[in-house]
Short mmCIF file of C-alpha atoms and ligand atoms in Angstrom, two decimals:
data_model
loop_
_atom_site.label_atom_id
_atom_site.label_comp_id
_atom_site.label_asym_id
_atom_site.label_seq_id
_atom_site.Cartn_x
_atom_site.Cartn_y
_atom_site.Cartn_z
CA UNK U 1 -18.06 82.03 -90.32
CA UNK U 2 -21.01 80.74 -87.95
CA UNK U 3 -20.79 83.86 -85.82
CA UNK U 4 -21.50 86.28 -88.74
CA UNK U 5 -24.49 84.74 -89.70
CA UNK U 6 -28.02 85.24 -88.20
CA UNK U 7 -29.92 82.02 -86.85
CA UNK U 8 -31.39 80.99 -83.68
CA UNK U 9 -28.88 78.24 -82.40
CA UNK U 10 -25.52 79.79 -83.52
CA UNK U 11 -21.73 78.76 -81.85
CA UNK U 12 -23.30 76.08 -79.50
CA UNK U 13 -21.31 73.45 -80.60
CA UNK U 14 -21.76 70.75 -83.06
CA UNK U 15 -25.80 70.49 -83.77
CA UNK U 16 -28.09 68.11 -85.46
CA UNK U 17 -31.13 68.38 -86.57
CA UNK U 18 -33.55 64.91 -86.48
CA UNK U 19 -36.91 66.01 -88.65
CA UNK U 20 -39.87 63.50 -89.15
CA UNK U 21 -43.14 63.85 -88.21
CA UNK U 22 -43.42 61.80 -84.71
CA UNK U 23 -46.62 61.19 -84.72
CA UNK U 24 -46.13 60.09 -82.29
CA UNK U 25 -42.87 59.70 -80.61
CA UNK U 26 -41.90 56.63 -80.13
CA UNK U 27 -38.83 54.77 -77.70
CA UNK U 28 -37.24 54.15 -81.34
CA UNK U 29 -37.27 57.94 -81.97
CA UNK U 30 -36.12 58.64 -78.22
CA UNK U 31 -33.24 56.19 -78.36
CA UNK U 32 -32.03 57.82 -81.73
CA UNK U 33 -31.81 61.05 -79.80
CA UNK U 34 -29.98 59.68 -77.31
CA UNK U 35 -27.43 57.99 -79.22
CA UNK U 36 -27.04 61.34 -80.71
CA UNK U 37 -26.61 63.15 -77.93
CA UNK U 38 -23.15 60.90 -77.55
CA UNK U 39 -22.19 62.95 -80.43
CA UNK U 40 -23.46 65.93 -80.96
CA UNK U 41 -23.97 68.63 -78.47
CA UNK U 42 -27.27 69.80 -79.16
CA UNK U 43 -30.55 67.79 -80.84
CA UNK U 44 -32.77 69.71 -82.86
CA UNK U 45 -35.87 67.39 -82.80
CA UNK U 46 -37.73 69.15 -85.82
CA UNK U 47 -41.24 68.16 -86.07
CA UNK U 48 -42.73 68.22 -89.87
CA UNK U 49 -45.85 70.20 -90.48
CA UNK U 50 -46.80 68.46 -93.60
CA UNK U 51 -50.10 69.10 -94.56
CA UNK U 52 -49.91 66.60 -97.42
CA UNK U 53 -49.64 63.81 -94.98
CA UNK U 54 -53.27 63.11 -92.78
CA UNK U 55 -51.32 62.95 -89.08
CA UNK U 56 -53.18 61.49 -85.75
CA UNK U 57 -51.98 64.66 -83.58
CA UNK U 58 -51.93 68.29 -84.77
CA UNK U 59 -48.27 70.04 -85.23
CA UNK U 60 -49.14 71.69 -81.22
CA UNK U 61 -50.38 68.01 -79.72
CA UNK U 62 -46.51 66.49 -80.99
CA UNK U 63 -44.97 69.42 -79.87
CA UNK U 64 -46.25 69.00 -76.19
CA UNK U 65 -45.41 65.86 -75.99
CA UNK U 66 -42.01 65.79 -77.03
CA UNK U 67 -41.29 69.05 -75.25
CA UNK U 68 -42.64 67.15 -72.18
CA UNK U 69 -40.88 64.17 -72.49
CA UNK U 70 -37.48 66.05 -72.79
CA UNK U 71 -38.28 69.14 -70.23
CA UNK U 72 -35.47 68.15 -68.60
CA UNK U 73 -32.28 67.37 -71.13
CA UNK U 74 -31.44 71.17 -72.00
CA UNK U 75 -29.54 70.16 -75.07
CA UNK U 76 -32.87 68.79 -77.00
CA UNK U 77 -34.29 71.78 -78.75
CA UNK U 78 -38.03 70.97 -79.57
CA UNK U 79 -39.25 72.60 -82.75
CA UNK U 80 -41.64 72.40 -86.02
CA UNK U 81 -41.48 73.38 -89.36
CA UNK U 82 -42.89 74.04 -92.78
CA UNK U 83 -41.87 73.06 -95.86
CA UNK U 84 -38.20 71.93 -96.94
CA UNK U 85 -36.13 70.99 -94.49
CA UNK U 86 -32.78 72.74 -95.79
CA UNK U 87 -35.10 75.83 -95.73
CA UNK U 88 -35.36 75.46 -92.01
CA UNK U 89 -31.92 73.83 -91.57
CA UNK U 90 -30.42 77.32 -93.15
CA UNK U 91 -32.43 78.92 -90.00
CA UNK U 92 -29.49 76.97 -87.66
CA UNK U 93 -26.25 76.09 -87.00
CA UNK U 94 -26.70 72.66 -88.37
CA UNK U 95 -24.79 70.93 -91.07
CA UNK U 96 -26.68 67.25 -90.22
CA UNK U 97 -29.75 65.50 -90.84
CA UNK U 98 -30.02 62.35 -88.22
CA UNK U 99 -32.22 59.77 -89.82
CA UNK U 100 -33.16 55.90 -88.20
CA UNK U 101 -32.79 53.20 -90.39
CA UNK U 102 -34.79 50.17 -88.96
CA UNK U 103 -34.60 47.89 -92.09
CA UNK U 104 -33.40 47.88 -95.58
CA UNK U 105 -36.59 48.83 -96.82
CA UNK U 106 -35.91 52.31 -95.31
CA UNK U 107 -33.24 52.63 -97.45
CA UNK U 108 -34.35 52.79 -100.33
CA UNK U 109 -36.46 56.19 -99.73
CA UNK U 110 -34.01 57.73 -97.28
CA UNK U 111 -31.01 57.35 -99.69
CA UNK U 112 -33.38 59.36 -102.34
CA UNK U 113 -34.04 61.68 -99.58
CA UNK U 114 -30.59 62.22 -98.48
CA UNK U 115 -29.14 62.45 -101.60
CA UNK U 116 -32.30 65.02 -102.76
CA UNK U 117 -31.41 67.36 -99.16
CA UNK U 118 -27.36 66.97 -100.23
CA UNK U 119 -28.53 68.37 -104.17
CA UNK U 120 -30.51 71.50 -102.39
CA UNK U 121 -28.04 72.13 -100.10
CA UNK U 122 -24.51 70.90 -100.17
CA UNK U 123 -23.40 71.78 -96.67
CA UNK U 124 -26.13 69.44 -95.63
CA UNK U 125 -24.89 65.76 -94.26
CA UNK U 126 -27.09 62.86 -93.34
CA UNK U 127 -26.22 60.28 -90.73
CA UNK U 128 -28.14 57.89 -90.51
CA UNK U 129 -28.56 55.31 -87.17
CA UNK U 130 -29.52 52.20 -87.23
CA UNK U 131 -32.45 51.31 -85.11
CA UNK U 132 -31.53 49.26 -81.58
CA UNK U 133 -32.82 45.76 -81.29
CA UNK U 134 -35.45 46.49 -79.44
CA UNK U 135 -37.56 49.06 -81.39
CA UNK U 136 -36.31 47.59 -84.80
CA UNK U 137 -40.37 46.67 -85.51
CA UNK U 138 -41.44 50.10 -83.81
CA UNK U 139 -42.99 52.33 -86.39
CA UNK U 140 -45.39 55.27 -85.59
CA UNK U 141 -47.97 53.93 -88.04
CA UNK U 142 -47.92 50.69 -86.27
CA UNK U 143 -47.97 52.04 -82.87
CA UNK U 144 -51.28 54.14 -84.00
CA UNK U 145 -52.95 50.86 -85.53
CA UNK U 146 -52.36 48.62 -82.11
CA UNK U 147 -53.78 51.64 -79.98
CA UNK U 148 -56.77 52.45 -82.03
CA UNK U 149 -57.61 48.50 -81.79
CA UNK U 150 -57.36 48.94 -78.15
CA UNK U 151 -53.79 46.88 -77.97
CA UNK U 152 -51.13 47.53 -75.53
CA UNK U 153 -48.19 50.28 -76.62
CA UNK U 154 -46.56 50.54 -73.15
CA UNK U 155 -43.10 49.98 -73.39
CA UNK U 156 -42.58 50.99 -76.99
CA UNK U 157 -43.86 54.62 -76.31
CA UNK U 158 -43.82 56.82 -73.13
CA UNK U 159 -46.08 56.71 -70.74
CA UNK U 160 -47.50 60.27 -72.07
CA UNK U 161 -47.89 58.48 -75.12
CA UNK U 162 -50.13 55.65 -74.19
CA UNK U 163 -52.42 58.29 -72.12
CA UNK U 164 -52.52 60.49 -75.15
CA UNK U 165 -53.31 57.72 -77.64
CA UNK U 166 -56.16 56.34 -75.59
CA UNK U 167 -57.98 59.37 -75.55
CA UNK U 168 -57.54 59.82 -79.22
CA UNK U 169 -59.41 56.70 -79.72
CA UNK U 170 -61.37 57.24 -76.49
CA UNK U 171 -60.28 54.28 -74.84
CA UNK U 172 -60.41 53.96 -71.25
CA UNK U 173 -57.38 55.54 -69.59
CA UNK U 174 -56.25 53.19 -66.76
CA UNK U 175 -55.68 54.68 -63.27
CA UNK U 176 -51.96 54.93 -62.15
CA UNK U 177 -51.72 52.34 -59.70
CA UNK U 178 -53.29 49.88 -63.03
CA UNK U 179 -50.55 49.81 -65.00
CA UNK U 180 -48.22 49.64 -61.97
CA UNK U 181 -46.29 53.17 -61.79
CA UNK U 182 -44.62 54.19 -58.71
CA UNK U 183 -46.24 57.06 -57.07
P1 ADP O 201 -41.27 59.66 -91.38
O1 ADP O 201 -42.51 60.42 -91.09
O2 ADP O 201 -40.32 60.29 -92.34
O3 ADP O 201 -41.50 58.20 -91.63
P2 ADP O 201 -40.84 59.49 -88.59
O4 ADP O 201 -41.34 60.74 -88.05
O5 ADP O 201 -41.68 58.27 -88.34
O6 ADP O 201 -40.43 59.69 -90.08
O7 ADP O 201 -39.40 59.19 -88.00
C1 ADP O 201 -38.34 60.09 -88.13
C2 ADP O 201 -37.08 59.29 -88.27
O8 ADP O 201 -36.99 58.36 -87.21
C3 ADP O 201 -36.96 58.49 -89.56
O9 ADP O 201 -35.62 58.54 -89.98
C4 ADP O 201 -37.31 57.10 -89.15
O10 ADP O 201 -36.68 56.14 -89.95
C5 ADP O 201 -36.73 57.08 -87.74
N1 ADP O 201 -37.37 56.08 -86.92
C6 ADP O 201 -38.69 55.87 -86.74
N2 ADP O 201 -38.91 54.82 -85.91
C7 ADP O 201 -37.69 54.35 -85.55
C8 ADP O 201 -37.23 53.25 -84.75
N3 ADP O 201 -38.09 52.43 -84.16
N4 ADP O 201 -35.89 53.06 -84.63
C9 ADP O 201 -35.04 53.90 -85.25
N5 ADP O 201 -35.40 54.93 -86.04
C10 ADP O 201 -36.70 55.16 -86.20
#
């Protein structure tokens, strides 16, 4: 039973756990987690140290940003790991993976994925979402190329986002009142 067990984010309810490596986050990711949160009662948004794969922000830049962006909905928990990810989803109450599918040509690698996680661990679900219309062509990869070219992001990624993607590629970072927030 989950209350004999050890683990961090035990008898809260129904939890799931949505890994990746958000570099950055992106309104596609956010609107996932949201949808989720319909669901589920707690989001585990589990950010993917992978040292393989050459990220734009260190493990500590994503996790500031996505801690920011959801300091104020409790029932996200903001965390990183290493290595498998039903190594870390033993670590919790969790018994689902959330994945986004934006296009069939996720499919392919998330259905070798999924069924790879279910073979390690056979508690392990994965539920995948499909993307909404509006973030359908929103990938992280893409989001990086426009900034570093110096094209607009705003409105596909928070406004946290945009600032910390210009200074990556040291553009200018407009003033508030320039890109017309409220103050
Ligand atoms: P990965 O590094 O495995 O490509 P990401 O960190 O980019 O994963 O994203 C994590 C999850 O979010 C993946 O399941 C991915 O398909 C999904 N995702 C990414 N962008 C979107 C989007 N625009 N709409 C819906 N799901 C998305």
């Amino acid at each position: 039973m989950a209350k004999e067990k050890k683990g961090e984010y035990r008898d809260v309810g129904k939890i799931a756990i949505y890994p990746g490596s958000f570099d950055p986050i992106t309104y596609g990711h956010i609107d996932i987690v949201e949808r989720a949160l319909e669901i589920f009662d707690k989001v585990i948004i589990a950010i993917a140290e992978n040292a393989e794969k050459r990220s734009l922000f260190s493990v500590e830049e994503r996790l500031q940003m996505v801690k920011t962006i959801f300091k104020d909905t409790p029932n996200v928990i903001v965390d990183s790991f290493k290595g498998l990810l039903v190594n870390y989803v033993a670590k919790t109450n969790a018994k689902v993976s959330l994945r986004g599918l934006r296009a069939t040509s996720d499919f392919e690698y998330e259905f070798h994925m999924a069924s790879m996680n279910r073979s390690l661990n056979t508690h392990l679900d994965t539920l995948f979402m499909m993307t909404s219309k509006d973030y359908f062509f929103v990938s992280s990869r893409t989001i990086k190329e426009v900034a570093r070219l110096g094209g607009g992001v705003e409105g596909l990624v928070p406004d946290l986002v945009v600032r910390r993607l210009k200074e990556k590629f040291k553009l200018p970072v407009a003033k508030k009142k320039q890109i017309g927030w409220d103050d």
